[in-house]
Short mmCIF file of C-alpha atoms and ligand atoms in Angstrom, two decimals:
data_model
loop_
_atom_site.label_atom_id
_atom_site.label_comp_id
_atom_site.label_asym_id
_atom_site.label_seq_id
_atom_site.Cartn_x
_atom_site.Cartn_y
_atom_site.Cartn_z
CA MET A 10 0.00 0.00 0.00
CA LYS A 11 2.76 2.37 0.98
CA LYS A 12 4.50 1.59 -2.29
CA PHE A 13 1.28 2.24 -4.22
CA VAL A 14 0.88 5.65 -2.58
CA SER A 15 4.41 6.72 -3.35
CA VAL A 16 4.14 5.51 -6.94
CA THR A 17 0.91 7.49 -7.28
CA ILE A 18 2.58 10.60 -5.85
CA ILE A 19 5.48 10.23 -8.24
CA LEU A 20 3.05 9.82 -11.14
CA ILE A 21 1.13 12.92 -10.13
CA LEU A 22 4.34 14.93 -9.84
CA LEU A 23 5.48 13.63 -13.22
CA CYS A 24 2.19 14.56 -14.87
CA THR A 25 2.22 18.07 -13.46
CA SER A 26 5.73 18.67 -14.67
CA ILE A 27 4.87 17.31 -18.13
CA PHE A 28 1.85 19.62 -18.28
CA ALA A 29 3.99 22.54 -17.18
CA ALA A 30 6.45 21.71 -19.96
CA CYS A 31 3.63 21.48 -22.51
CA ASP A 32 2.29 24.79 -21.35
CA SER A 33 5.54 26.63 -22.02
CA GLY A 34 5.75 24.68 -25.29
CA SER A 35 2.59 26.36 -26.50
CA GLU A 36 4.58 29.61 -26.63
CA LYS A 37 6.47 28.25 -29.62
CA ILE A 38 6.46 30.85 -32.37
CA ARG A 39 5.96 30.03 -36.06
CA VAL A 40 8.70 31.38 -38.30
CA ALA A 41 8.05 31.35 -42.04
CA THR A 42 10.80 30.89 -44.62
CA ASP A 43 10.74 30.28 -48.37
CA ALA A 44 13.40 27.59 -48.48
CA THR A 45 14.18 27.97 -52.20
CA TRP A 46 16.90 30.60 -51.86
CA PRO A 47 20.34 29.04 -51.42
CA PRO A 48 22.56 29.61 -49.50
CA PHE A 49 20.25 31.59 -47.19
CA GLU A 50 17.35 29.13 -46.92
CA TYR A 51 16.93 25.91 -48.85
CA VAL A 52 16.12 22.26 -48.34
CA ASP A 53 19.17 20.01 -48.10
CA THR A 54 18.19 17.17 -50.41
CA ASP A 55 20.28 14.64 -48.46
CA THR A 56 18.69 15.28 -45.08
CA ASN A 57 15.40 16.87 -46.19
CA LYS A 58 16.07 19.61 -43.61
CA ILE A 59 15.82 23.37 -44.10
CA VAL A 60 19.34 24.80 -43.86
CA GLY A 61 21.25 27.99 -44.63
CA PHE A 62 22.59 31.28 -43.35
CA ASP A 63 19.19 32.59 -42.19
CA ILE A 64 18.32 29.26 -40.57
CA ASP A 65 21.52 29.26 -38.50
CA LEU A 66 21.13 32.94 -37.70
CA PHE A 67 17.56 32.65 -36.46
CA THR A 68 18.45 29.56 -34.45
CA ALA A 69 21.27 31.49 -32.74
CA ILE A 70 19.00 34.49 -32.09
CA ALA A 71 16.21 32.35 -30.65
CA GLU A 72 18.64 30.52 -28.39
CA GLU A 73 20.06 33.83 -27.19
CA ALA A 74 16.54 35.22 -26.58
CA GLY A 75 15.20 31.99 -25.01
CA ILE A 76 12.48 31.75 -27.64
CA GLU A 77 10.99 28.42 -28.76
CA PHE A 78 10.18 28.29 -32.45
CA GLU A 79 9.49 26.15 -35.47
CA PHE A 80 10.22 26.91 -39.13
CA VAL A 81 7.35 26.76 -41.58
CA ASN A 82 8.34 26.40 -45.25
CA VAL A 83 6.11 28.76 -47.27
CA GLU A 84 6.32 30.04 -50.85
CA TRP A 85 7.52 33.62 -51.21
CA ASP A 86 4.23 35.15 -52.29
CA PRO A 87 2.05 33.73 -49.46
CA LEU A 88 4.94 34.31 -47.05
CA LEU A 89 4.78 38.10 -47.28
CA ALA A 90 0.97 38.06 -47.23
CA GLY A 91 0.99 35.66 -44.28
CA VAL A 92 3.29 37.89 -42.26
CA ALA A 93 1.12 40.90 -43.03
CA GLN A 94 -2.00 39.01 -41.91
CA GLY A 95 -0.39 37.54 -38.78
CA THR A 96 -0.54 33.92 -39.99
CA TYR A 97 3.12 33.63 -38.89
CA ASP A 98 4.77 35.23 -35.88
CA ALA A 99 7.88 36.06 -37.87
CA ALA A 100 9.64 35.36 -41.16
CA ILE A 101 13.33 35.09 -42.01
CA SER A 102 13.81 34.72 -45.74
CA SER A 103 16.42 37.19 -47.04
CA ILE A 104 13.63 39.77 -46.89
CA THR A 105 14.73 43.21 -48.00
CA ILE A 106 13.54 45.97 -45.69
CA ARG A 107 11.54 48.30 -47.93
CA GLU A 108 9.41 51.37 -47.35
CA ASP A 109 6.42 49.80 -49.16
CA ARG A 110 6.69 46.58 -47.09
CA LEU A 111 6.83 48.61 -43.87
CA ALA A 112 3.26 49.67 -44.59
CA ASP A 113 2.10 46.06 -44.00
CA MET A 114 4.66 44.60 -41.60
CA SER A 115 7.47 45.45 -39.19
CA PHE A 116 11.16 44.56 -39.43
CA SER A 117 13.99 43.77 -37.05
CA ASP A 118 17.24 45.68 -37.27
CA PRO A 119 19.12 44.80 -40.47
CA TYR A 120 21.49 41.82 -40.44
CA PHE A 121 22.89 41.61 -43.98
CA VAL A 122 23.55 43.84 -46.99
CA ALA A 123 22.89 42.63 -50.54
CA ARG A 124 22.44 44.00 -54.05
CA GLN A 125 20.63 42.96 -57.21
CA ILE A 126 22.87 41.47 -59.86
CA ILE A 127 22.46 40.30 -63.46
CA VAL A 128 23.47 36.71 -64.28
CA VAL A 129 23.84 35.56 -67.91
CA LYS A 130 25.40 32.65 -69.77
CA THR A 131 29.13 33.03 -70.38
CA ASP A 132 28.58 33.46 -74.15
CA SER A 133 26.08 36.33 -73.65
CA ASP A 134 26.84 39.85 -74.90
CA ILE A 135 24.82 41.49 -72.08
CA THR A 136 27.23 43.51 -69.96
CA GLY A 137 24.98 45.88 -68.03
CA ILE A 138 21.46 47.04 -67.21
CA SER A 139 20.90 48.71 -70.59
CA GLY A 140 21.76 45.42 -72.27
CA LEU A 141 18.59 43.93 -70.76
CA VAL A 142 16.35 46.07 -73.01
CA GLY A 143 14.45 43.86 -75.40
CA LYS A 144 15.66 40.73 -73.57
CA LYS A 145 13.87 38.09 -71.51
CA VAL A 146 14.78 38.38 -67.85
CA GLY A 147 13.84 35.83 -65.20
CA VAL A 148 13.14 36.73 -61.56
CA GLN A 149 11.38 35.28 -58.53
CA THR A 150 7.93 36.88 -58.63
CA GLY A 151 7.45 39.62 -56.06
CA THR A 152 11.10 39.94 -55.05
CA THR A 153 13.24 43.04 -55.32
CA GLY A 154 14.84 41.45 -58.40
CA ASP A 155 11.37 41.51 -59.98
CA ILE A 156 10.83 45.12 -58.87
CA GLU A 157 14.22 46.33 -60.20
CA ALA A 158 14.11 44.43 -63.50
CA SER A 159 10.51 45.53 -64.13
CA ALA A 160 11.51 49.16 -63.55
CA VAL A 161 13.82 49.08 -66.60
CA ASP A 162 11.87 50.20 -69.68
CA GLY A 163 11.61 47.66 -72.47
CA VAL A 164 12.64 44.61 -70.44
CA ASN A 165 10.61 41.46 -70.86
CA VAL A 166 10.31 40.14 -67.29
CA THR A 167 9.22 36.55 -66.59
CA GLY A 168 8.34 35.79 -62.98
CA TYR A 169 8.93 32.33 -61.50
CA ASP A 170 7.69 30.91 -58.19
CA GLU A 171 11.26 29.89 -57.36
CA ILE A 172 14.57 31.40 -58.46
CA GLY A 173 15.82 27.88 -59.27
CA MET A 174 13.28 27.71 -62.10
CA ALA A 175 14.60 30.98 -63.52
CA PHE A 176 18.13 29.52 -63.53
CA VAL A 177 16.89 26.34 -65.23
CA ALA A 178 15.28 28.54 -67.91
CA LEU A 179 18.52 30.53 -68.29
CA LEU A 180 20.67 27.41 -68.55
CA SER A 181 18.40 26.07 -71.29
CA SER A 182 18.45 29.48 -73.06
CA GLN A 183 14.70 30.07 -72.74
CA ILE A 184 15.56 33.43 -71.17
CA ASP A 185 18.58 35.76 -71.52
CA ALA A 186 19.31 36.75 -67.92
CA VAL A 187 18.33 36.34 -64.27
CA VAL A 188 18.20 39.20 -61.76
CA CYS A 189 18.44 38.22 -58.08
CA ASP A 190 20.23 38.92 -54.80
CA THR A 191 24.06 38.84 -54.93
CA PRO A 192 24.64 35.88 -52.56
CA VAL A 193 22.18 33.68 -54.48
CA ALA A 194 23.74 34.65 -57.82
CA SER A 195 27.24 33.82 -56.52
CA GLY A 196 26.05 30.37 -55.54
CA TYR A 197 24.63 29.57 -58.99
CA VAL A 198 27.64 31.10 -60.78
CA SER A 199 30.07 28.97 -58.81
CA LYS A 200 27.94 25.87 -59.38
CA TYR A 201 27.53 26.28 -63.17
CA SER A 202 30.68 27.15 -65.13
CA ASN A 203 28.61 28.42 -68.09
CA LEU A 204 27.07 31.23 -66.01
CA LYS A 205 28.58 34.60 -65.14
CA ALA A 206 27.49 37.62 -63.09
CA VAL A 207 27.89 40.80 -65.11
CA ALA A 208 26.54 43.91 -63.40
CA GLU A 209 24.88 45.11 -60.22
CA PHE A 210 21.93 47.45 -59.97
CA PRO A 211 22.73 50.75 -58.24
CA THR A 212 20.62 49.80 -55.21
CA ILE A 213 21.68 48.65 -51.77
CA GLU A 214 19.36 46.37 -49.80
CA GLU A 215 19.32 45.32 -46.17
CA TYR A 216 17.77 42.08 -44.97
CA GLY A 217 15.57 42.09 -41.88
CA ILE A 218 13.39 39.61 -40.01
CA ALA A 219 9.73 40.45 -40.71
CA PHE A 220 6.88 40.47 -38.18
CA PRO A 221 3.17 41.25 -38.24
CA LYS A 222 2.49 44.79 -37.10
CA GLY A 223 1.98 45.04 -33.35
CA SER A 224 4.73 42.52 -32.47
CA ASP A 225 6.72 45.12 -30.52
CA ASP A 226 7.60 42.87 -27.55
CA LEU A 227 8.88 40.09 -29.78
CA ILE A 228 10.80 42.53 -32.00
CA GLU A 229 12.46 44.07 -28.96
CA LYS A 230 13.62 40.64 -27.75
CA ILE A 231 14.83 39.63 -31.21
CA ASN A 232 16.71 42.90 -31.75
CA ALA A 233 18.44 42.58 -28.37
CA ALA A 234 19.43 38.99 -29.17
CA LEU A 235 20.51 39.96 -32.71
CA ALA A 236 22.78 42.66 -31.28
CA ASN A 237 24.41 40.13 -28.91
CA VAL A 238 24.78 37.53 -31.63
CA LYS A 239 26.40 40.16 -33.92
CA ALA A 240 28.74 41.23 -31.11
CA ASP A 241 29.73 37.58 -30.62
CA GLY A 242 30.85 37.42 -34.25
CA VAL A 243 28.13 34.99 -35.35
CA ILE A 244 27.36 36.89 -38.59
CA ASP A 245 31.04 36.76 -39.58
CA GLN A 246 31.11 33.02 -38.86
CA LEU A 247 28.00 32.50 -40.98
CA VAL A 248 29.55 34.48 -43.85
CA GLN A 249 32.56 32.15 -43.64
CA LYS A 250 30.35 29.07 -43.43
CA TRP A 251 27.82 29.85 -46.16
CA LEU A 252 29.22 32.53 -48.46
CA VAL A 253 32.96 32.16 -48.84
CA ASP A 254 34.01 29.29 -51.07
N1 LIG B 329 15.75 40.05 -50.98
C1 LIG B 329 14.74 39.85 -51.95
C2 LIG B 329 13.44 40.48 -51.53
O1 LIG B 329 13.24 40.76 -50.40
C3 LIG B 329 14.48 38.40 -52.28
C4 LIG B 329 14.20 37.49 -51.14
C5 LIG B 329 13.67 36.16 -51.57
N2 LIG B 329 13.76 35.23 -50.51
C6 LIG B 329 13.42 33.93 -50.63
N3 LIG B 329 13.64 33.14 -49.62
N4 LIG B 329 12.88 33.50 -51.71
O2 LIG B 329 12.57 40.70 -52.32
#
């Protein structure tokens, strides 16, 4: 009998602690990412896991801030809309902080600087932005590459759901160029010897983590953790790990 009572007490204690754990688990935030953008966020085909610069960075930030989270893989277009509508608590996806986006969502402090760059096949005669006039240019729909390429008069822009599809089209000569973020372009250029990057757009972009409006407490925590992580040299380590060949 005595044994039964103590077993029961242990069971009750165990259950309460499990429930307590579950309770704090419900605070897990949902972080959206469009994992089609190597080397910042993409699915490693060997492990089927989402990996990349942003993935490591957010993991370090969350650990620093004591935040529980899960990544949700979402296409680029619904990702921005989902953040704006509050479907996700945050998104890390090489998202350029832009005035027009700030109307619908909030951003963390910037963590990376990128530019838009033109990639062509090595035998192309396109050498700069003006060379895109009258040509077919592939972009990921709704990205800053799309916005910049579409702003050049006379350019024939084709939007793809994923930048990888634009590169497939370029490699098979269905289009003449791709415009995308510099780190993504570098990755494709080093992977395919018949591609080259020729010219940057005169714009400078900063990546930020996006949040639905009204997430001030979370943003404050993330910014504090981001500052610590930066001070610890994590960004430099990630540049070495993901961007320097
Ligand atoms: N930086 C660009 C933008 O904000 C492209 C980001 C695309 N990111 C992605 N994971 N597909 O428009």
